[in-house]
Coordinates of C-alpha atoms in Angstrom, one line a residue:
Chain A
M210 CA -20.4 31.5 -22.1
R211 CA -23.3 31.3 -24.7
K212 CA -25.1 31.7 -21.3
L213 CA -23.8 34.8 -20.8
R214 CA -23.9 36.1 -24.6
T215 CA -27.6 35.4 -24.3
L216 CA -27.4 37.5 -20.8
L217 CA -25.9 40.6 -22.3
L218 CA -28.3 40.7 -24.7
V219 CA -31.4 40.1 -21.9
S220 CA -29.8 42.4 -19.6
L221 CA -30.2 45.7 -21.8
L222 CA -34.3 45.4 -21.4
P223 CA -33.8 46.3 -17.7
A224 CA -31.2 48.8 -18.6
L225 CA -33.7 50.9 -20.0
L226 CA -35.7 51.3 -16.6
P227 CA -34.6 54.2 -14.0
A228 CA -32.8 53.6 -10.4
Q229 CA -30.1 54.1 -7.9
A230 CA -26.6 53.8 -7.5
A231 CA -25.0 52.3 -4.7
P232 CA -22.1 53.1 -2.5
F233 CA -19.1 50.5 -2.9
H234 CA -16.2 49.9 -1.5
Y235 CA -14.0 47.4 -2.5
F236 CA -10.5 45.5 -1.9
D237 CA -7.4 47.1 -4.1
P238 CA -4.7 44.8 -4.6
E239 CA -2.9 47.4 -5.9
R240 CA -2.7 49.5 -3.2
L241 CA -1.4 47.9 0.1
V242 CA 0.3 49.5 3.3
D243 CA 0.7 48.5 6.3
V244 CA -0.4 49.7 9.5
Q245 CA 0.4 49.1 13.3
G246 CA -1.4 50.9 16.3
T247 CA -3.5 50.0 19.4
V248 CA -7.4 49.2 19.1
R249 CA -9.3 52.3 20.3
R250 CA -12.9 51.1 19.7
I251 CA -14.4 47.8 18.1
D252 CA -17.7 47.7 16.0
L253 CA -19.8 45.2 14.5
E254 CA -21.1 46.7 11.6
E255 CA -23.6 45.4 8.4
T256 CA -20.9 46.8 5.4
Y257 CA -22.0 44.6 2.9
G258 CA -25.7 44.3 3.3
Q259 CA -27.2 41.8 6.2
R260 CA -25.5 38.8 5.0
S261 CA -23.2 39.2 8.2
K262 CA -22.0 41.2 10.9
F263 CA -18.3 42.4 10.2
L264 CA -15.9 43.9 12.1
I265 CA -14.4 47.0 12.2
L266 CA -11.4 47.8 14.6
T267 CA -10.9 51.8 15.2
I268 CA -7.1 52.0 15.5
D269 CA -4.7 55.1 17.1
R270 CA -1.6 54.9 14.9
K271 CA 1.4 56.6 16.5
D272 CA 1.9 59.7 13.8
E273 CA -0.5 59.5 11.3
G274 CA -3.6 59.6 13.4
P275 CA -6.8 57.2 13.8
C276 CA -8.0 54.8 11.4
R277 CA -10.9 52.3 10.8
V278 CA -10.2 48.5 9.2
E279 CA -12.5 46.6 7.9
I280 CA -11.0 42.8 9.1
C281 CA -13.6 39.9 8.5
P282 CA -17.4 38.5 9.2
E283 CA -17.4 38.1 13.0
W284 CA -17.7 34.7 13.0
F285 CA -14.3 33.8 11.7
L286 CA -12.0 35.4 14.1
E287 CA -11.8 33.5 17.0
N288 CA -9.0 36.0 18.4
D289 CA -9.9 37.5 21.4
I290 CA -9.5 41.6 20.2
A291 CA -9.6 44.0 23.0
V292 CA -9.8 47.5 23.3
G293 CA -5.9 48.6 24.0
M294 CA -4.1 45.9 22.5
K295 CA -1.5 46.1 19.8
V296 CA -2.0 44.9 16.1
R297 CA -0.6 45.0 12.8
F298 CA -2.9 44.9 9.7
R299 CA -2.1 45.1 5.9
A300 CA -4.4 46.1 4.2
S301 CA -6.4 48.3 1.2
P302 CA -7.3 52.0 1.5
L303 CA -10.7 52.9 0.4
A304 CA -10.1 55.7 -1.8
A305 CA -13.4 57.1 -1.0
A306 CA -13.6 59.9 0.7
Q307 CA -14.5 59.7 4.7
E308 CA -14.3 61.1 8.1
I309 CA -11.2 59.0 8.7
P310 CA -9.5 56.8 6.7
Y311 CA -11.0 53.2 5.9
L312 CA -8.6 50.7 5.5
I313 CA -10.2 46.4 4.2
A314 CA -7.4 44.4 5.8
Q315 CA -5.3 41.5 3.9
E316 CA -4.2 40.2 7.4
I317 CA -3.7 41.2 10.8
S318 CA -1.1 40.3 13.6
I319 CA -2.3 40.0 16.8
Q320 CA -0.2 38.7 19.9
G321 CA 2.5 37.5 17.4
E322 CA -0.1 35.2 15.2
R323 CA -0.6 36.4 11.5
I324 CA -4.2 35.6 10.5
A325 CA -4.5 35.6 6.5
L326 CA -8.5 37.4 6.2
R327 CA -7.9 37.7 2.1
D328 CA -5.7 36.3 -0.9
R329 CA -3.6 38.4 -3.0
R330 CA -6.2 39.4 -5.4
G331 CA -8.8 40.2 -1.9
F332 CA -10.8 37.0 -2.3
P333 CA -12.7 37.0 1.4
L334 CA -11.3 33.5 2.4
W335 CA -14.4 33.2 4.8
S336 CA -16.5 32.6 1.8
Q337 CA -14.4 30.0 0.6
R338 CA -14.5 28.0 3.9
G339 CA -18.4 29.2 4.0
L340 CA -19.1 27.4 0.8
R341 CA -17.0 24.1 1.4
E342 CA -18.9 23.4 5.0
G343 CA -22.1 24.6 3.4
G344 CA -21.9 27.7 4.9
R345 CA -21.6 26.9 8.8
K346 CA -20.1 29.3 10.8
G347 CA -17.4 28.9 12.7
A348 CA -14.1 29.3 14.4
G349 CA -11.5 31.4 11.9
R350 CA -8.8 28.7 11.6
H351 CA -9.2 28.3 8.2
G352 CA -7.3 31.8 7.8
R353 CA -4.4 31.5 9.8
R354 CA -0.8 31.1 8.5
Chain B
M1384 CA 14.8 -21.6 -13.7
K1385 CA 15.5 -18.9 -10.7
L1386 CA 15.4 -16.1 -10.7
H1387 CA 18.0 -14.3 -9.9
A1388 CA 17.8 -11.3 -7.1
R1389 CA 19.3 -8.5 -9.0
T1390 CA 16.5 -9.5 -12.1
I1391 CA 13.7 -9.1 -10.0
A1392 CA 15.7 -6.1 -8.5
A1393 CA 15.8 -4.6 -12.3
V1394 CA 12.4 -5.8 -12.8
A1395 CA 11.0 -3.9 -10.0
L1396 CA 13.4 -1.0 -11.2
L1397 CA 11.9 -1.3 -14.3
C1398 CA 8.5 -0.6 -13.5
L1399 CA 8.7 2.3 -11.0
A1400 CA 10.8 3.5 -14.2
S1401 CA 7.8 3.2 -16.2
I1402 CA 5.5 4.5 -13.4
V1403 CA 7.4 8.1 -13.0
V1404 CA 7.6 8.6 -16.7
F1405 CA 3.9 7.5 -17.0
Y1406 CA 3.4 10.1 -14.1
F1407 CA 5.2 12.9 -16.2
L1408 CA 3.8 11.8 -19.7
N1409 CA -0.1 12.5 -18.1
L1410 CA 1.2 15.2 -16.0
G1411 CA 2.0 17.1 -19.1
N1412 CA -0.5 16.2 -20.5
R1413 CA -3.1 17.0 -18.3
R1414 CA -1.5 20.4 -18.1
A1415 CA -1.3 20.5 -22.0
V1416 CA -5.7 20.1 -21.4
E1417 CA -6.4 22.7 -19.0
A1418 CA -3.9 25.2 -21.2
R1419 CA -5.8 24.4 -23.9
A1420 CA -9.1 24.4 -21.3
V1421 CA -8.2 28.1 -20.7
E1422 CA -7.1 29.4 -24.1
L1423 CA -11.0 28.5 -24.8
A1424 CA -12.3 29.8 -22.0
V1425 CA -9.9 33.1 -23.4
S1426 CA -11.1 32.5 -27.0
E1427 CA -15.0 32.5 -25.4
G1428 CA -14.4 35.2 -23.6
K1429 CA -13.0 37.6 -26.6
T1430 CA -16.4 37.0 -28.4
I1431 CA -18.4 38.2 -25.3
E1432 CA -15.8 41.1 -25.3
R1433 CA -16.9 41.9 -28.6
V1434 CA -20.7 41.6 -27.7
L1435 CA -20.1 43.8 -24.7
E1436 CA -18.0 46.2 -26.2
M1437 CA -21.4 47.0 -28.7
A1438 CA -24.2 46.7 -26.0
A1439 CA -21.6 49.1 -23.7
A1440 CA -21.4 51.8 -26.6
K1441 CA -25.2 51.9 -27.9
L1442 CA -26.1 52.0 -23.7
L1443 CA -23.8 55.3 -23.3
A1444 CA -25.3 57.0 -26.0
G1445 CA -28.6 56.5 -23.4
G1446 CA -26.2 57.9 -20.4
E1447 CA -24.2 56.0 -17.9
E1448 CA -27.5 55.0 -15.9
P1449 CA -29.0 52.3 -18.7
L1450 CA -25.5 50.6 -18.7
R1451 CA -25.5 50.6 -15.1
L1452 CA -28.7 48.7 -14.6
F1453 CA -27.6 46.3 -17.5
L1454 CA -24.3 45.8 -15.2
D1455 CA -26.4 44.5 -12.8
G1456 CA -28.8 42.5 -14.5
I1457 CA -25.5 40.7 -15.8
F1458 CA -24.9 40.4 -12.0
A1459 CA -27.4 38.5 -11.0
D1460 CA -26.5 35.6 -13.0
D1461 CA -25.1 32.9 -10.5
G1462 CA -21.9 32.0 -12.5
V1463 CA -20.9 36.1 -12.5
I1464 CA -18.8 37.1 -10.0
Y1465 CA -17.9 40.9 -9.9
V1466 CA -19.4 43.4 -12.4
A1467 CA -17.4 47.1 -12.2
L1468 CA -18.2 50.3 -14.4
R1469 CA -14.9 52.8 -14.4
Q1470 CA -14.5 55.8 -16.2
D1471 CA -11.3 57.5 -16.8
G1472 CA -9.9 55.2 -14.0
R1473 CA -12.2 55.9 -11.7
L1474 CA -14.9 53.7 -10.3
R1475 CA -18.3 54.6 -11.1
H1476 CA -20.6 51.3 -10.3
A1477 CA -19.3 48.1 -9.4
A1478 CA -21.2 44.8 -8.4
S1479 CA -19.5 41.9 -6.5
K1480 CA -20.7 38.3 -4.6
F1481 CA -17.8 38.0 -2.3
E1482 CA -17.5 40.9 -0.3
G1483 CA -14.8 43.6 -1.3
Y1484 CA -13.2 41.4 -4.1
L1485 CA -13.5 43.1 -6.9
P1486 CA -9.9 42.3 -8.9
L1487 CA -9.9 44.9 -11.8
A1488 CA -6.8 44.7 -14.7
A1489 CA -5.2 47.8 -14.6
G1490 CA -6.5 48.8 -18.0
S1491 CA -9.0 47.8 -20.3
G1492 CA -10.5 45.8 -22.9
R1493 CA -8.5 42.7 -23.0
V1494 CA -9.2 38.8 -21.8
R1495 CA -7.5 37.7 -18.7
T1496 CA -7.6 34.3 -16.5
F1497 CA -6.6 34.0 -12.8
D1498 CA -7.0 32.0 -9.7
S1499 CA -8.9 32.7 -6.6
P1500 CA -9.6 30.0 -4.1
M1501 CA -13.0 28.9 -5.2
G1502 CA -11.4 28.7 -8.6
Q1503 CA -10.8 30.0 -12.2
V1504 CA -11.8 33.3 -12.3
I1505 CA -12.4 35.2 -16.4
E1506 CA -12.9 38.6 -16.5
V1507 CA -13.8 40.7 -19.6
S1508 CA -13.0 44.1 -19.9
A1509 CA -14.2 46.4 -22.8
L1510 CA -13.2 50.3 -23.5
V1511 CA -15.8 52.2 -24.6
R1512 CA -16.3 55.9 -25.1
D1513 CA -19.4 58.2 -24.9
P1514 CA -20.7 60.7 -27.2
A1515 CA -18.4 63.4 -25.3
G1516 CA -15.8 61.3 -25.8
R1517 CA -15.2 59.8 -22.5
A1518 CA -13.7 56.7 -22.1
H1519 CA -15.4 53.7 -20.0
G1520 CA -14.5 50.5 -19.1
V1521 CA -16.4 47.9 -18.4
H1522 CA -15.7 44.7 -16.1
I1523 CA -17.5 41.7 -16.1
G1524 CA -15.7 38.7 -14.1
Y1525 CA -16.9 35.1 -13.7
F1526 CA -16.0 31.7 -12.7
F1527 CA -15.3 29.3 -15.5
S1528 CA -15.6 26.6 -13.5
A1529 CA -15.2 23.9 -16.9
V1530 CA -11.4 24.7 -16.5
D1531 CA -11.4 23.6 -12.1
E1532 CA -13.8 20.2 -13.2
I1533 CA -11.1 19.8 -16.5
R1534 CA -8.2 19.8 -13.3
R1535 CA -10.3 17.8 -10.9
S1536 CA -10.9 15.4 -13.3
A1537 CA -7.5 15.5 -14.6
R1538 CA -5.5 15.4 -11.4
R1539 CA -8.2 12.2 -10.3
S1540 CA -7.0 10.3 -13.4
L1541 CA -3.6 11.1 -12.8
L1542 CA -3.7 9.7 -9.1
L1543 CA -5.8 6.6 -10.1
L1544 CA -3.4 5.3 -12.8
T1545 CA -0.7 5.9 -10.7
L1546 CA -1.9 3.9 -7.9
L1547 CA -3.0 1.6 -9.8
Q1548 CA 0.3 0.7 -11.7
A1549 CA 1.9 1.1 -8.3
G1550 CA -0.3 -1.7 -7.4
V1551 CA 0.5 -3.4 -10.4
V1552 CA 4.4 -3.2 -10.1
V1553 CA 3.6 -4.6 -6.5
V1554 CA 1.7 -8.0 -7.0
L1555 CA 4.5 -8.4 -9.8
T1556 CA 7.0 -8.0 -7.7
A1557 CA 5.6 -9.7 -5.5
F1558 CA 4.9 -12.6 -7.8
L1559 CA 8.3 -12.6 -9.3
L1560 CA 9.8 -13.1 -5.5
R1561 CA 7.3 -15.7 -5.0
F1562 CA 8.1 -17.7 -8.3
S1563 CA 11.9 -17.3 -7.7
R1564 CA 11.2 -18.9 -4.0
Q1565 CA 9.3 -21.6 -5.2
M1566 CA 11.6 -22.4 -8.3
G1567 CA 14.3 -22.3 -5.8
R1568 CA 13.2 -24.7 -3.7
K1569 CA 12.3 -26.9 -6.5
E1570 CA 15.8 -26.8 -8.4
L1571 CA 17.1 -27.4 -5.3
E1572 CA 14.8 -30.5 -4.3
V1573 CA 15.8 -31.8 -8.1
R1574 CA 19.5 -31.3 -7.9
R1575 CA 19.3 -33.9 -4.7
E1576 CA 16.9 -35.9 -6.7
K1577 CA 19.3 -35.8 -9.3
E1578 CA 22.3 -36.7 -6.8
E1579 CA 20.5 -39.8 -4.6
K1580 CA 19.7 -41.1 -7.7
E1581 CA 23.3 -41.1 -8.6
K1582 CA 24.2 -42.3 -5.5
L1583 CA 22.0 -45.0 -5.9
R1584 CA 23.2 -45.9 -9.5
E1585 CA 26.2 -46.6 -7.8
I1586 CA 24.9 -47.8 -5.0
S1587 CA 22.9 -50.8 -7.2
L1588 CA 26.5 -51.3 -9.4
V1589 CA 28.0 -52.1 -6.0
T1590 CA 25.3 -54.5 -4.5
A1591 CA 25.0 -56.7 -7.7
G1592 CA 28.5 -57.0 -6.8
I1593 CA 28.2 -58.3 -4.0
N1594 CA 24.8 -59.9 -4.8
H1595 CA 27.1 -61.9 -7.4
E1596 CA 30.3 -62.2 -5.7
L1597 CA 29.3 -62.9 -1.9
R1598 CA 25.9 -64.7 -1.8
N1599 CA 27.3 -67.9 -4.0
P1600 CA 30.1 -67.6 -1.2
L1601 CA 27.8 -67.2 1.7
H1602 CA 25.5 -70.0 0.5
S1603 CA 28.4 -72.5 0.5
L1604 CA 29.3 -71.4 3.9
Y1605 CA 26.5 -71.7 5.4
L1606 CA 26.1 -74.9 4.1
S1607 CA 29.2 -76.1 5.3
Y1608 CA 28.2 -74.8 8.6
Q1609 CA 25.0 -77.5 9.0
M1610 CA 26.7 -80.0 7.7
L1611 CA 29.5 -79.4 10.2
E1612 CA 26.9 -78.7 12.5
P1613 CA 25.8 -81.8 13.4
R1614 CA 28.9 -83.2 14.3
L1615 CA 29.9 -81.1 17.0
D1616 CA 30.2 -82.7 20.5
P1617 CA 27.1 -81.3 21.8
A1618 CA 29.5 -81.7 25.5
D1619 CA 31.5 -79.7 23.6
A1620 CA 30.2 -75.9 25.2
E1621 CA 33.1 -73.7 23.6
A1622 CA 32.2 -75.3 20.0
A1623 CA 28.4 -75.2 20.8
F1624 CA 29.6 -71.0 21.6
H1625 CA 31.3 -70.6 18.3
S1626 CA 29.1 -72.3 16.0
Q1627 CA 26.4 -70.2 17.3
A1628 CA 28.4 -67.0 16.9
L1629 CA 29.7 -68.4 13.0
K1630 CA 25.8 -69.1 12.1
R1631 CA 24.7 -65.7 13.9
E1632 CA 27.7 -63.8 12.0
I1633 CA 26.5 -65.6 8.5
K1634 CA 22.9 -64.5 9.3
R1635 CA 23.7 -60.9 9.7
I1636 CA 25.8 -61.0 6.9
Q1637 CA 23.2 -62.0 4.9
D1638 CA 20.5 -59.9 6.4
I1639 CA 23.0 -56.9 5.4
I1640 CA 23.1 -58.2 1.3
E1641 CA 19.7 -58.1 1.5
R1642 CA 19.2 -54.7 2.7
F1643 CA 21.8 -53.2 -0.5
S1644 CA 19.6 -54.5 -2.4
Q1645 CA 16.1 -53.6 -0.8
L1646 CA 17.9 -50.1 -1.4
A1647 CA 18.8 -50.4 -4.5
R1648 CA 15.8 -51.9 -6.4
S1649 CA 11.8 -50.7 -6.5
L1650 CA 10.1 -51.4 -3.6
P1651 CA 6.8 -53.1 -4.5
V1652 CA 3.8 -50.9 -2.5
R1653 CA 0.5 -52.5 -1.7
R1654 CA -1.5 -49.7 -0.2
E1655 CA -4.4 -51.1 2.2
T1656 CA -6.4 -49.1 5.1
I1657 CA -4.5 -49.4 7.9
D1658 CA -6.6 -48.9 11.5
P1659 CA -3.1 -47.3 13.6
S1660 CA -4.3 -48.3 17.4
R1661 CA -4.1 -51.7 15.6
F1662 CA -1.6 -51.1 13.7
F1663 CA 0.9 -49.6 16.5
A1664 CA -1.0 -52.7 19.1
E1665 CA 0.8 -55.3 16.6
L1666 CA 4.4 -52.9 16.7
A1667 CA 4.2 -52.5 20.4
L1668 CA 4.4 -56.7 20.3
A1669 CA 6.9 -56.9 18.4
W1670 CA 9.0 -54.1 20.2
K1671 CA 9.1 -55.6 24.2
G1672 CA 12.0 -57.6 23.3
L1673 CA 14.4 -55.0 22.6
G1674 CA 15.8 -53.8 26.0
P1675 CA 15.3 -54.2 29.6
G1676 CA 13.6 -51.1 30.6
L1677 CA 12.7 -49.8 27.5
E1678 CA 9.5 -48.0 27.9
I1679 CA 7.5 -47.2 24.2
E1680 CA 4.2 -45.6 24.7
T1681 CA 1.3 -45.3 21.0
E1682 CA -0.7 -42.8 20.8
A1683 CA -3.3 -42.0 17.6
E1684 CA -5.6 -39.6 17.4
P1685 CA -9.4 -41.4 17.6
G1686 CA -10.8 -42.0 14.0
A1687 CA -7.6 -41.3 11.8
E1688 CA -7.2 -44.0 9.2
L1689 CA -4.3 -44.1 7.1
A1690 CA -3.8 -46.1 3.8
S1691 CA -0.4 -46.9 2.9
D1692 CA 1.3 -50.3 3.0
R1693 CA 1.4 -51.8 6.4
N1694 CA 4.9 -53.7 5.8
L1695 CA 7.1 -51.1 4.3
L1696 CA 5.5 -48.6 6.7
A1697 CA 6.1 -51.2 10.0
Q1698 CA 9.9 -51.5 8.4
V1699 CA 10.5 -47.3 8.3
L1700 CA 8.6 -47.4 12.5
D1701 CA 10.4 -50.3 13.4
N1702 CA 14.0 -48.7 12.7
L1703 CA 13.5 -46.0 14.2
V1704 CA 12.6 -47.4 17.5
R1705 CA 15.7 -49.9 17.5
N1706 CA 18.0 -46.6 16.7
A1707 CA 16.8 -45.2 19.9
A1708 CA 17.0 -48.7 21.6
E1709 CA 20.5 -48.8 20.9
A1710 CA 21.1 -45.0 21.3
G1711 CA 20.4 -45.5 24.7
A1712 CA 16.2 -43.8 25.3
R1713 CA 14.8 -45.0 27.9
R1714 CA 11.5 -43.7 26.7
V1715 CA 9.7 -43.6 23.8
R1716 CA 6.6 -41.8 22.2
V1717 CA 5.2 -43.2 19.0
S1718 CA 2.6 -40.7 17.9
L1719 CA -0.2 -40.2 14.7
R1720 CA -2.1 -36.8 14.5
R1721 CA -3.8 -36.0 11.2
R1722 CA -2.8 -32.8 10.1
R1723 CA -4.0 -30.4 6.5
E1724 CA -1.1 -31.6 4.2
G1725 CA -1.3 -35.6 5.4
T1726 CA -0.9 -37.8 8.0
E1727 CA 2.2 -37.2 10.1
I1728 CA 3.6 -39.7 12.5
R1729 CA 6.2 -38.9 15.0
V1730 CA 8.7 -40.9 16.8
R1731 CA 10.2 -39.3 19.6
D1732 CA 12.7 -40.8 22.2
D1733 CA 15.0 -39.4 25.6
G1734 CA 17.9 -40.8 24.4
P1735 CA 21.2 -38.0 23.5
G1736 CA 19.8 -36.9 20.3
I1737 CA 21.5 -36.0 16.9
P1738 CA 24.1 -33.5 17.0
A1739 CA 23.3 -30.8 14.6
E1740 CA 26.0 -31.0 12.4
H1741 CA 24.7 -34.7 12.1
L1742 CA 21.2 -33.6 10.7
P1743 CA 22.0 -32.4 7.1
S1744 CA 23.4 -36.5 6.3
I1745 CA 21.6 -38.5 9.0
F1746 CA 19.7 -40.5 5.4
D1747 CA 22.7 -40.4 3.5
P1748 CA 23.6 -43.8 2.4
F1749 CA 26.3 -45.0 4.1
V1750 CA 26.4 -42.6 6.4
S1751 CA 26.7 -43.4 9.6
F1752 CA 27.0 -42.4 12.9
K1753 CA 27.0 -45.4 15.4
P1754 CA 30.2 -47.3 16.1
R1755 CA 28.8 -50.7 14.4
G1756 CA 26.6 -48.6 12.0
S1757 CA 26.0 -49.5 8.0
G1758 CA 24.0 -46.3 7.0
I1759 CA 21.7 -48.3 5.6
G1760 CA 18.8 -48.0 8.2
L1761 CA 17.8 -44.5 7.6
A1762 CA 18.7 -44.5 3.8
L1763 CA 16.8 -47.3 3.6
A1764 CA 13.5 -45.3 6.0
R1765 CA 14.0 -42.0 3.7
R1766 CA 13.4 -43.9 0.4
I1767 CA 10.5 -46.2 1.8
V1768 CA 8.9 -43.1 2.5
S1769 CA 9.2 -41.5 -0.8
Q1770 CA 7.9 -44.6 -2.0
L1771 CA 4.9 -44.4 0.1
G1772 CA 4.3 -41.2 -1.1
G1773 CA 5.3 -38.5 1.8
R1774 CA 8.8 -37.5 4.0
I1775 CA 10.7 -38.0 6.9
E1776 CA 12.4 -35.4 8.5
A1777 CA 15.5 -35.7 11.8
A1778 CA 15.4 -32.8 14.4
S1779 CA 16.8 -33.1 17.9
P1780 CA 14.0 -30.7 19.8
Q1781 CA 14.7 -28.5 22.8
G1782 CA 14.6 -30.9 25.6
G1783 CA 16.9 -33.9 24.2
G1784 CA 16.4 -37.0 22.2
A1785 CA 16.1 -37.3 18.9
E1786 CA 12.4 -36.8 16.7
F1787 CA 11.7 -38.2 13.3
T1788 CA 8.5 -36.9 12.0
L1789 CA 7.2 -38.9 9.2
V1790 CA 4.0 -36.8 6.8
L1791 CA 2.4 -39.2 4.5
W1792 CA 0.1 -37.7 2.0

């Protein structure tokens, strides 16, 4: 804590220099919605910098039109996801304006199997396992319920 | 002192109950320590909050950008998980070490703690206003690893203490059970010894009476017989037959009186080193005339030596072999082996064996299952073995016959 206090004071120095703001999107545990639909497209994107490629699904919903759902790093999920597959999510929608709605998934249900991706406050479960196993990547059994 | 099974069960239950009580006391203590650690963290958080408020207010005077840079500087620290800046509830700037993880409190200006899969998180939030009077919420979330360490350490201690206690209970119960069993055996032995001593005391009284009342008349009878014997007509076969019968019966009564006396009195033991092979060979010679067709086999483990009283041991073995012959055995085997607890001598025959119901009382004085038995032989054998330092057991093994096992310590 003392360290943090010192850090607070030291951090005042760079604050005097100009810098650019980076866009940030986050999981909001206060705003959760249930989504279901059919997978239209599967993308792998560097959503959080170059740490790992994230699995992003474009979903066709029945009445509300398409949306994009951010799932997890591609190494975490071992289930096969294919275009045309029916999926369900519990997810947090981003407030920031996007071309089509963008959601961050907390859990995903594929072929009757429910897989937890984040805890109730949005902590990514792959980070927990990644740190425990020394960053080793592999099948995403950990997140299953 | 034999411990009753119920006493042992009560002690074990008491120990278990103490484990449970101890466990819950420890659990309570662990929770209190954890709660105190969180309290301390919150208290520290409040100090940080005040520093954050002052710093943020100062920086906001120069616009939002210096405050953003300030937060980015804090974010560089390993322990910090996320930082965020909100204006009127809308996110203006944020950074998180874990993808999209920003569990911000709904309001600002308070310290809160919550769990995450990686451990306890503390969030410090400061509410400040810029010169235009707009409200800005500044949030810093960091791991409070000390709480997790305390938790882990307390859990480990609790587990170890519970296991230790359980171990002590198991060992204590096992010890009590063993102690109780040993005490039970000892108690039984003492009771038997006491009963036997009581019996021997009674026998001593009877024997003393027999000695006193019978020995002198018997001696007179024998003298009279010796005086009469030369006067008998050698040609009278019937008189000679009766004379021999009389002599034999007088001898038998003398022998019985002598054995009674032996049973009652303490026998002097003269210990010497015995070569078992030689000892058995001498005995085998004496057993030759025991009965037609009786086969006696002796076997001693090579190199085995025995320290005992030759005459007393011979008396015991002779008694056992004669009993076997009288019971109708055709084959008797006497063997000697070295065992961990001493020297073991087995006398096994192929006779009719001993009924199971007779086994418990076969060594008791005056108990005989033979038509003309006095019940002294085996009682005397046990007494001699006991005085030699050992034990004797009887059994009816599978395959027939009887088996007597002597163990000399």
